[in-house]
Every structure is written in C-alpha cells, then in structure tokens.
PDB file of C-alpha atoms in Angstrom:
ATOM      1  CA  UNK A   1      15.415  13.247  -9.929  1.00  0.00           C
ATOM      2  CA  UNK A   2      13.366  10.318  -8.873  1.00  0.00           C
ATOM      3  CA  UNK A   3      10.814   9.116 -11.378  1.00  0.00           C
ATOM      4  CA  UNK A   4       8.028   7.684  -9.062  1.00  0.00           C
ATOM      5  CA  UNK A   5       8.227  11.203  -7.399  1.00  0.00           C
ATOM      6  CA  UNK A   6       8.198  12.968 -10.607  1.00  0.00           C
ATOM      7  CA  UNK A   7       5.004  11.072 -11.364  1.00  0.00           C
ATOM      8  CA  UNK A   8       3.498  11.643  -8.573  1.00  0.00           C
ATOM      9  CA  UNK A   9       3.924  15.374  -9.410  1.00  0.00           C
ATOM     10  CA  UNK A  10       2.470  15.229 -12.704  1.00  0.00           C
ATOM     11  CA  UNK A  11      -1.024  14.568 -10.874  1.00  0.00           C
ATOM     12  CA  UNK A  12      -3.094  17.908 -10.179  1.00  0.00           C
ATOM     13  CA  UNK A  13      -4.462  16.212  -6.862  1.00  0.00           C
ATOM     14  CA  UNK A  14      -0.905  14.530  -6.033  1.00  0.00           C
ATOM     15  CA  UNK A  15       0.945  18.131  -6.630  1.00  0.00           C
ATOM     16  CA  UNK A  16      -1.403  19.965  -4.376  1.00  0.00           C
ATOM     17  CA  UNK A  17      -0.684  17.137  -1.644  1.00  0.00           C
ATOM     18  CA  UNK A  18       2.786  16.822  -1.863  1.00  0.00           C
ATOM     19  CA  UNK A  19       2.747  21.159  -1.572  1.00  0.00           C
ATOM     20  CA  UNK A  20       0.398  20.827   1.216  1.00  0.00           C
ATOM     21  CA  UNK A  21       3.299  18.327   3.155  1.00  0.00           C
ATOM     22  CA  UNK A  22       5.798  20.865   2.279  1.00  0.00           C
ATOM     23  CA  UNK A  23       3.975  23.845   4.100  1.00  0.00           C
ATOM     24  CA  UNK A  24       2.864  21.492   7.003  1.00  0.00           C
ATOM     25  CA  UNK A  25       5.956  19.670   7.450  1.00  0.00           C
ATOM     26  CA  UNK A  26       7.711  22.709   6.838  1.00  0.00           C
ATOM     27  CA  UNK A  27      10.199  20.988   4.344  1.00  0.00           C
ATOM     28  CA  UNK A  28       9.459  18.198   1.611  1.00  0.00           C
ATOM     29  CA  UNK A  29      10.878  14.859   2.851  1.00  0.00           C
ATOM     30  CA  UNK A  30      13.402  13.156   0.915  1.00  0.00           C
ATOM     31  CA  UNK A  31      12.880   9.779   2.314  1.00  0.00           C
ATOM     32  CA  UNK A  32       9.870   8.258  -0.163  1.00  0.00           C
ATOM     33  CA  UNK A  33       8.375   6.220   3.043  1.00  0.00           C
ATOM     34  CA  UNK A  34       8.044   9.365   4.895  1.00  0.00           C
ATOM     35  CA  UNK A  35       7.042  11.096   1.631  1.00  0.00           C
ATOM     36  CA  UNK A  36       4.350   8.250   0.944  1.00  0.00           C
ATOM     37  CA  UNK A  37       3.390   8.252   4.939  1.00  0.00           C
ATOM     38  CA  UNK A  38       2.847  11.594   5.352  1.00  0.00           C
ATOM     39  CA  UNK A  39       0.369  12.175   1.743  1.00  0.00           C
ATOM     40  CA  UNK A  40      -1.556   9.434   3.336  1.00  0.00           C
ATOM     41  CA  UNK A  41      -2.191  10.550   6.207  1.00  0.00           C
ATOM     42  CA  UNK A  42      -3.040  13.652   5.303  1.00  0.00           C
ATOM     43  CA  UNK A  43      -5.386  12.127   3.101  1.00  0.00           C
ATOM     44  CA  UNK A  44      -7.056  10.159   4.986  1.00  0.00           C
ATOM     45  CA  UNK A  45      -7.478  12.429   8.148  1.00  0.00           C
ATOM     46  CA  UNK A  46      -7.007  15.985   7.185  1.00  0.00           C
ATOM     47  CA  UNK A  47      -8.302  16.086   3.381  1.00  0.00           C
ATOM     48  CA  UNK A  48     -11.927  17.554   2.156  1.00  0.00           C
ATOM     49  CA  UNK A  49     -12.605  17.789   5.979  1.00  0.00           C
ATOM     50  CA  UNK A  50     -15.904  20.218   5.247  1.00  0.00           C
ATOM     51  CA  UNK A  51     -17.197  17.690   2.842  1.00  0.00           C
ATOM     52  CA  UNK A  52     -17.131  14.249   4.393  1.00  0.00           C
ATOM     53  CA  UNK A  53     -16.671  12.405   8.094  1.00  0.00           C
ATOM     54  CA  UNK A  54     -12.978  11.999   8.703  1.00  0.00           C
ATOM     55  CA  UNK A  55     -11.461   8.506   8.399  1.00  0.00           C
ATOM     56  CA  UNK A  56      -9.778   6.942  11.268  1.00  0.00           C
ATOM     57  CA  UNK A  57      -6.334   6.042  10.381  1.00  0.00           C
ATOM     58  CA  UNK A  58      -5.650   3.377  12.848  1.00  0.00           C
ATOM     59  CA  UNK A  59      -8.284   1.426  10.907  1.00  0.00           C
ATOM     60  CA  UNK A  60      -8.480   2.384   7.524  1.00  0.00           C
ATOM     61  CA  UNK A  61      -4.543   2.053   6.884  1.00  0.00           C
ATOM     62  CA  UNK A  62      -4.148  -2.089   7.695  1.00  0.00           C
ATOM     63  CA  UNK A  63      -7.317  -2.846   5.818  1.00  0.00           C
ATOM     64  CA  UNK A  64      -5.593  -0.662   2.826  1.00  0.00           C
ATOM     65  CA  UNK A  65      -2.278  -3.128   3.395  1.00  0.00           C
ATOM     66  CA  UNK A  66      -3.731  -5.712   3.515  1.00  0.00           C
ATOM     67  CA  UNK A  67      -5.720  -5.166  -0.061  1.00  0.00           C
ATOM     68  CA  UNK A  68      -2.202  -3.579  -1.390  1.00  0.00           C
ATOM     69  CA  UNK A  69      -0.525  -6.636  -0.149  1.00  0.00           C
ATOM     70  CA  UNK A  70      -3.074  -8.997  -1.712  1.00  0.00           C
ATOM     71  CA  UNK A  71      -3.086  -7.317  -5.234  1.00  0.00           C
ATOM     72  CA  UNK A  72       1.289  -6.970  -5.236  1.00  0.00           C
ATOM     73  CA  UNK A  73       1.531 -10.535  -4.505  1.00  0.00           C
ATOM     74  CA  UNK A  74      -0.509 -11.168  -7.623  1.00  0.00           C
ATOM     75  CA  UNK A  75       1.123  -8.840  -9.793  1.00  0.00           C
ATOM     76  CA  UNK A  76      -2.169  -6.950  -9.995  1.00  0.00           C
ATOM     77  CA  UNK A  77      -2.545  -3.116 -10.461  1.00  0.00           C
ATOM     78  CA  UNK A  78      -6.443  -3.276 -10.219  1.00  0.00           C
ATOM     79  CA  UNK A  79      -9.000  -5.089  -8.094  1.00  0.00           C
ATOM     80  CA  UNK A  80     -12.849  -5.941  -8.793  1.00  0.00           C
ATOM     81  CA  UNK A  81     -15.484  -5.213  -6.567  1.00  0.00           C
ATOM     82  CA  UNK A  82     -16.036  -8.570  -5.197  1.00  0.00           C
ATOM     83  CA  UNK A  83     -12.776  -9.660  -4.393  1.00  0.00           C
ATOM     84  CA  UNK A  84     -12.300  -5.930  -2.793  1.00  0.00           C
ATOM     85  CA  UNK A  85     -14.791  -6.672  -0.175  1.00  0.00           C
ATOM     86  CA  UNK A  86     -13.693  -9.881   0.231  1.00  0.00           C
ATOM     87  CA  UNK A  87     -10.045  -8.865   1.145  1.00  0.00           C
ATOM     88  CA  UNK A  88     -11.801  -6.334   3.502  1.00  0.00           C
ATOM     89  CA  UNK A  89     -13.610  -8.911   5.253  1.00  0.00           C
ATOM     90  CA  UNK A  90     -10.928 -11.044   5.835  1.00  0.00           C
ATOM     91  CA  UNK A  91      -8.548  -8.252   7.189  1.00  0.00           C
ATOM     92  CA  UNK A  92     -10.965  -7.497   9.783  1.00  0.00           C
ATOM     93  CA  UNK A  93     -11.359 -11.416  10.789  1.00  0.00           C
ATOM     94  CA  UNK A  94      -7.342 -11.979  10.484  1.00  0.00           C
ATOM     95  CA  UNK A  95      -6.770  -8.554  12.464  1.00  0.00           C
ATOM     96  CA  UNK A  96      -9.683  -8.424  15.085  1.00  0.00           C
ATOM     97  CA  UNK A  97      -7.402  -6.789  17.808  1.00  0.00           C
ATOM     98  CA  UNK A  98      -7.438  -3.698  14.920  1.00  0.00           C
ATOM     99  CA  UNK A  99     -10.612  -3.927  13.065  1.00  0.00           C
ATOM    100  CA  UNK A 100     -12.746  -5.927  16.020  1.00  0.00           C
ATOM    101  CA  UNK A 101     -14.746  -2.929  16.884  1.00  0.00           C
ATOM    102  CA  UNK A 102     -15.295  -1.014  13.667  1.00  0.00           C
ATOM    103  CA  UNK A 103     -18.565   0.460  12.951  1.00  0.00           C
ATOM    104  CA  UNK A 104     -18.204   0.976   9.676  1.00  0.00           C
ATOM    105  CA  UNK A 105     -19.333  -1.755   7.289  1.00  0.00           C
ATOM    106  CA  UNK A 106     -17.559  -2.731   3.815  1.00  0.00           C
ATOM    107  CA  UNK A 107     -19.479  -0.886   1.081  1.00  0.00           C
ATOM    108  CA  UNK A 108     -19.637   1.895   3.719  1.00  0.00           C
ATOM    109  CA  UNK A 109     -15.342   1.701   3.995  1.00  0.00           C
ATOM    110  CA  UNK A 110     -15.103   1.757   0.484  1.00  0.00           C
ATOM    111  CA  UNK A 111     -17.133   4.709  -0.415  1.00  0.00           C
ATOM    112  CA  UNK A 112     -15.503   6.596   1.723  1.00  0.00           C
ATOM    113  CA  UNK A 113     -11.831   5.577   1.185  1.00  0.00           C
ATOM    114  CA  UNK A 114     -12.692   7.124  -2.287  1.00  0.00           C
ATOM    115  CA  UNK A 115     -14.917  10.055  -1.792  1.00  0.00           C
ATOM    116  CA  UNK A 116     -12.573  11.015   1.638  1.00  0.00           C
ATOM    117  CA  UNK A 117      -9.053  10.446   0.210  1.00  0.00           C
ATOM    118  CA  UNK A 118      -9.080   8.737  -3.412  1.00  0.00           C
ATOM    119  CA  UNK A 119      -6.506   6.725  -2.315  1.00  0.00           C
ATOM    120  CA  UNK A 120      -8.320   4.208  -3.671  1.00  0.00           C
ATOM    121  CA  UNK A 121     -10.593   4.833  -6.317  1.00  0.00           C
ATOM    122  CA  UNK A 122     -12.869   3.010  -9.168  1.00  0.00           C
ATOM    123  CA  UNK A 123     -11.432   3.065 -12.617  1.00  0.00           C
ATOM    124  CA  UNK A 124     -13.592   1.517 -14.577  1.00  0.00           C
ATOM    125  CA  UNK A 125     -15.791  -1.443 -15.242  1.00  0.00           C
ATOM    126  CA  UNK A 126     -14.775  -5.083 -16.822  1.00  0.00           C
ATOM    127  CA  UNK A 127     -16.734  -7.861 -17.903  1.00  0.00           C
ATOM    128  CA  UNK A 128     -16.110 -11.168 -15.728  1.00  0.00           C
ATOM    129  CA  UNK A 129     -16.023 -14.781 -16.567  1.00  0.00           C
ATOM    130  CA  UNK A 130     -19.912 -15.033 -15.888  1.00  0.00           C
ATOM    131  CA  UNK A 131     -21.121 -12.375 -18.161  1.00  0.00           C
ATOM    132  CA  UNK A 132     -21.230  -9.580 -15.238  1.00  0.00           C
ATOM    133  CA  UNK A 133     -20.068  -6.062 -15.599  1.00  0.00           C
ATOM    134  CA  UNK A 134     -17.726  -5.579 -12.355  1.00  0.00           C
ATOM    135  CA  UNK A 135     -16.570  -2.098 -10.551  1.00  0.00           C
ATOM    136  CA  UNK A 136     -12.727  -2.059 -10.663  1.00  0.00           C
ATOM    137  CA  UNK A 137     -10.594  -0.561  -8.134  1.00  0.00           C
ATOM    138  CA  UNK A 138      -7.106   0.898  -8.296  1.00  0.00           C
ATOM    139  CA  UNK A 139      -5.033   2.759  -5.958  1.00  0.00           C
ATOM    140  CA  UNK A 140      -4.537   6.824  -7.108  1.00  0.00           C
ATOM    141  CA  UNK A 141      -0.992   6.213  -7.585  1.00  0.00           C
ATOM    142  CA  UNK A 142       1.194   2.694  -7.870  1.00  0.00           C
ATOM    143  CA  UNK A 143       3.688   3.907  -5.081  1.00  0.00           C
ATOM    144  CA  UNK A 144       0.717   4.034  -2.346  1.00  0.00           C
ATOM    145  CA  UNK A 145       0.148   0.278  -3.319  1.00  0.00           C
ATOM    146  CA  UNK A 146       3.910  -0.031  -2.921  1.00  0.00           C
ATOM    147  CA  UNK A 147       4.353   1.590   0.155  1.00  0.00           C
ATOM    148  CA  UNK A 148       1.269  -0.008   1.597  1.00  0.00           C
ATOM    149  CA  UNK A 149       2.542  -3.339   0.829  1.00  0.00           C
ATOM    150  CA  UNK A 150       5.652  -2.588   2.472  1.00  0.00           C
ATOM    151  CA  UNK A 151       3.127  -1.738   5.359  1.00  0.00           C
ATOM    152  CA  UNK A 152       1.992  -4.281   5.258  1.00  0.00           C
ATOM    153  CA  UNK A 153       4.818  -6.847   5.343  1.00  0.00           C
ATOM    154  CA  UNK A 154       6.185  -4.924   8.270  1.00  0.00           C
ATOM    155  CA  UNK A 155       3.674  -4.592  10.203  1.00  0.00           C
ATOM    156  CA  UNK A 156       1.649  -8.016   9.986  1.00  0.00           C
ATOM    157  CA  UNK A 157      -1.207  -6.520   8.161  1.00  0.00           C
ATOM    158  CA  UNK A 158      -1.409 -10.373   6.534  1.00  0.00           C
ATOM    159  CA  UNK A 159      -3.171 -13.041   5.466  1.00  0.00           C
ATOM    160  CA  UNK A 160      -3.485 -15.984   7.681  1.00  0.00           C
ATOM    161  CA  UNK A 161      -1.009 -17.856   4.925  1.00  0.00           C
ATOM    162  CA  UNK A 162       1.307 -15.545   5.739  1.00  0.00           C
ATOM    163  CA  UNK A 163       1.032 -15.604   9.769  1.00  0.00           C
ATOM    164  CA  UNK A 164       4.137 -17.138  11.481  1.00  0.00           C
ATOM    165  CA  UNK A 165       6.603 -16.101   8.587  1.00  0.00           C
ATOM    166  CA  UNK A 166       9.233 -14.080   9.130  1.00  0.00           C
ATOM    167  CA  UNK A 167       9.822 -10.695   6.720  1.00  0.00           C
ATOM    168  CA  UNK A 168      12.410 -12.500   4.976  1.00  0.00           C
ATOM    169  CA  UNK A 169      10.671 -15.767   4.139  1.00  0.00           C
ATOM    170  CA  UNK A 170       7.684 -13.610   3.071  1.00  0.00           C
ATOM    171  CA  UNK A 171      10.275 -11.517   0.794  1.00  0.00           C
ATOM    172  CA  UNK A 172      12.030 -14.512  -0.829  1.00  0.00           C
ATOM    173  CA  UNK A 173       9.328 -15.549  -3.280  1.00  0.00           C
ATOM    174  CA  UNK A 174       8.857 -12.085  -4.686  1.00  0.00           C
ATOM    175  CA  UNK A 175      12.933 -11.153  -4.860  1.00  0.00           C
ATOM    176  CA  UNK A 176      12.777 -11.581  -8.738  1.00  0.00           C
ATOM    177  CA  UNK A 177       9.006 -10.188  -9.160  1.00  0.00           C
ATOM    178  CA  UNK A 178       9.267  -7.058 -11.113  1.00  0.00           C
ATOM    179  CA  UNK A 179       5.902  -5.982  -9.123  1.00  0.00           C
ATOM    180  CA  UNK A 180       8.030  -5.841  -5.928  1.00  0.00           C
ATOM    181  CA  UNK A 181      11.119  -4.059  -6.958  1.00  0.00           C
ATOM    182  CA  UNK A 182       9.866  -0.794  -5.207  1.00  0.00           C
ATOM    183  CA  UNK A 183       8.722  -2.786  -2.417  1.00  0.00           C
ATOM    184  CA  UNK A 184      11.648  -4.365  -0.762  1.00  0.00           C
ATOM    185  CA  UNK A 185      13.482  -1.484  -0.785  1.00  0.00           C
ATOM    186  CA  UNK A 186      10.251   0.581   1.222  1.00  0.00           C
ATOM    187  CA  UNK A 187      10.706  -2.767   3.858  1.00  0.00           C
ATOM    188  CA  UNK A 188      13.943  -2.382   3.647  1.00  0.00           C
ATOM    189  CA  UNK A 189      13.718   1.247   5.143  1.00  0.00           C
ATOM    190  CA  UNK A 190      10.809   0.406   7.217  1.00  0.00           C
ATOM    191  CA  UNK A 191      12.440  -2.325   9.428  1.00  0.00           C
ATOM    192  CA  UNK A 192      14.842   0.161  10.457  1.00  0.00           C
ATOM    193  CA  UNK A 193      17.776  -1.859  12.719  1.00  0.00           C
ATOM    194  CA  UNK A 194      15.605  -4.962  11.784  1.00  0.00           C
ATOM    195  CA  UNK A 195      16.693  -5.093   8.154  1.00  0.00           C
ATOM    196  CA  UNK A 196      19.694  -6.540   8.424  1.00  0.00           C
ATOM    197  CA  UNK A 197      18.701 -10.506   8.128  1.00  0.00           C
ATOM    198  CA  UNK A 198      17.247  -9.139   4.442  1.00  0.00           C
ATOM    199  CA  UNK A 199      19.979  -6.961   3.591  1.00  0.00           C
ATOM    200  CA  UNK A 200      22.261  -9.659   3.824  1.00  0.00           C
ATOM    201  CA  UNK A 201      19.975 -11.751   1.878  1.00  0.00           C
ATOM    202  CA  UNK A 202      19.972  -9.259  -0.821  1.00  0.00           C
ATOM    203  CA  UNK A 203      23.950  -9.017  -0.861  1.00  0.00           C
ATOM    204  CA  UNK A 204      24.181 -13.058  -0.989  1.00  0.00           C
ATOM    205  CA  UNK A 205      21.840 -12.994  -3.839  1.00  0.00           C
ATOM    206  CA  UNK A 206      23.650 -10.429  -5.878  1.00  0.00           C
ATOM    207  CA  UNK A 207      27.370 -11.759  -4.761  1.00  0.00           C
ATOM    208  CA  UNK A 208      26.093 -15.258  -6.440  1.00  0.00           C
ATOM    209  CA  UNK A 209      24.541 -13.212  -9.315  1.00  0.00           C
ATOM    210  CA  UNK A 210      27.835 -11.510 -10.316  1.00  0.00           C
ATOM    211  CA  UNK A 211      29.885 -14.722  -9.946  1.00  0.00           C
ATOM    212  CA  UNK A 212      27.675 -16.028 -12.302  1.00  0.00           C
ATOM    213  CA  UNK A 213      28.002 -13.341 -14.790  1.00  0.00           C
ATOM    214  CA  UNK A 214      32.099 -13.871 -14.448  1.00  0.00           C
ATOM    215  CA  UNK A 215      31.741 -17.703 -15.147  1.00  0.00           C
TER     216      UNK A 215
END
C-alpha cells in the first residue's frame, strides 16, 4: 500500500533483496527505516560475496550520507564524477575519527560501492560546461538517498557548514523542499525520544498553516 515500497518491488534486483530480508529477518519489516537499513546492509556486507571483497559498513555507510546528504540538499537525483570524489574526500577529512584509517582510496570506494552493492551506480554520461563528457552517478533507488540523508542528519555524517547545528536548525530550510518530504519523516523516526523538539516544529508549522487557510 505504500508507493516507494511498491517501487522498490518493481526492481528485479530490489525484489530479490527485499525477499532475501524476509527469509533472513524472518518477517518483512513494516517500518521503511528498518526496511531501508536492513537492504543496505545486506548489500553492502552480505551481497555477491563469491564475486567481490566485502565492504565494511562502518565506513562505507557515512561516506554514502554524506554524498546523499550533499545531493538532497541540492535537490539533485544524480551526481558527476568529479564532484562524487570530491564529497568523498571531504567526508573522510570532516569525519577522520570514522574514515581516518581507511585503506581504500576514492576511485577504489567507488568501484566497489557499485560492483559490491549497486547502491550507487553510474547512469550515464553528460556533457559539462567545459566541453567534457562526465560519468554520472545515481543511487539504485531514490529512498536509499532518502534514508541515507536521514542518516545522515542524525548521525552527523555532515559537512563542516553544517557542524554545530542542531537537527532542527538543519531541518528548517528544507521543511517546504519537495526533495525532503520523505526525509523528515525517516529523521523523524530515527531520533527516536529525540524527535520531539521537530515534531513540535512540524505541528507549529501546520497549526499556522491551517489558520491561514481559515482567514
């Protein structure tokens, strides 16, 4: 009955996940965070295990927020190349106490996000400003970027703009942003007992919102 789920469905690869959750969780969960949690991590650590070097969560999953975060906040769907391995390289120098000690370089983390997991993938090519013909990158499926950008606000997985904020002043600017209407709700959920200063936020907003529509 949910539409992102039903989507997710409609993908051969995403199906076959979402049955392989069901027999190893024993159930499907009806809670999309868990839903979304659980289909990446078994991704990312327990998919195409014969044909390629498992990934280690712990490391691969803020570097993944942080792009998600980086491309909701601009309303983007897709990524190029460059900008990629930029967002890459400044997750590991804004989260050292993560990504201090990874041995795996960039291009290395990229290739193998896609050919481990596809849970982010190239799409296609585009033509930049300069004349260049750019890789572009996309998550397999809009709710990952969603729920990683949820991840992302809850957990810190940030830019340094962003460090000091609290999850409700990093929420405000994006209330009305189409691009986030999955997402607050995901943050929502993820804060647990800590979602109440953003809850109440939310109710203020719509209270003053209906009012209007009276007047």
């Amino acid at each position: 009955n949910d539409n992102r789920i039903k989507t997710l469905a409609e993908n051969p690869l995403l199906l076959t996940t979402l049955l392989f959750v069901k027999r190893w969780a024993g159930y499907l969960p009806t809670r999309k965070s868990v839903l979304y949690q659980e289909m990446i991590k078994l991704l990312m650590v327990t998919w195409n295990v014969e044909g390629h070097e498992q990934l280690d969560i712990e490391e691969a999953e803020p570097q993944l927020a942080y792009v998600a975060f980086w491309m909701t906040s601009k309303g983007k769907q897709t990524i190029i190349l460059n900008d990629l391995k930029k967002c890459l390289l400044d997750a590991r120098k804004q989260m050292p106490d993560i990504l201090g000690y990874t041995k795996v370089n960039v291009t290395d983390f990229i290739k193998r996000v896609e050919s481990r997991s596809s849970l982010l993938i190239m799409s296609g090519h585009k033509k930049i400003d300069s004349g260049e013909i750019v890789q572009i990158y996309e998550f397999l499926h809009l709710s990952f970027q969603e729920h990683l950008t949820a991840k992302a606000v809850v957990e810190k997985f940030l830019p340094i703009s962003e460090n000091g904020k609290s999850t409700l002043d990093i929420i405000k600017p994006h209330i009305q942003d189409e691009s986030w209407k999955e997402v607050i709700p995901l943050v929502a959920v993820l804060l647990r007992r800590d979602s109440k200063e953003l809850i109440e936020h939310l109710i203020e907003l719509s209270t003053i919102a209906e009012g209007d529509d009276i007047r």
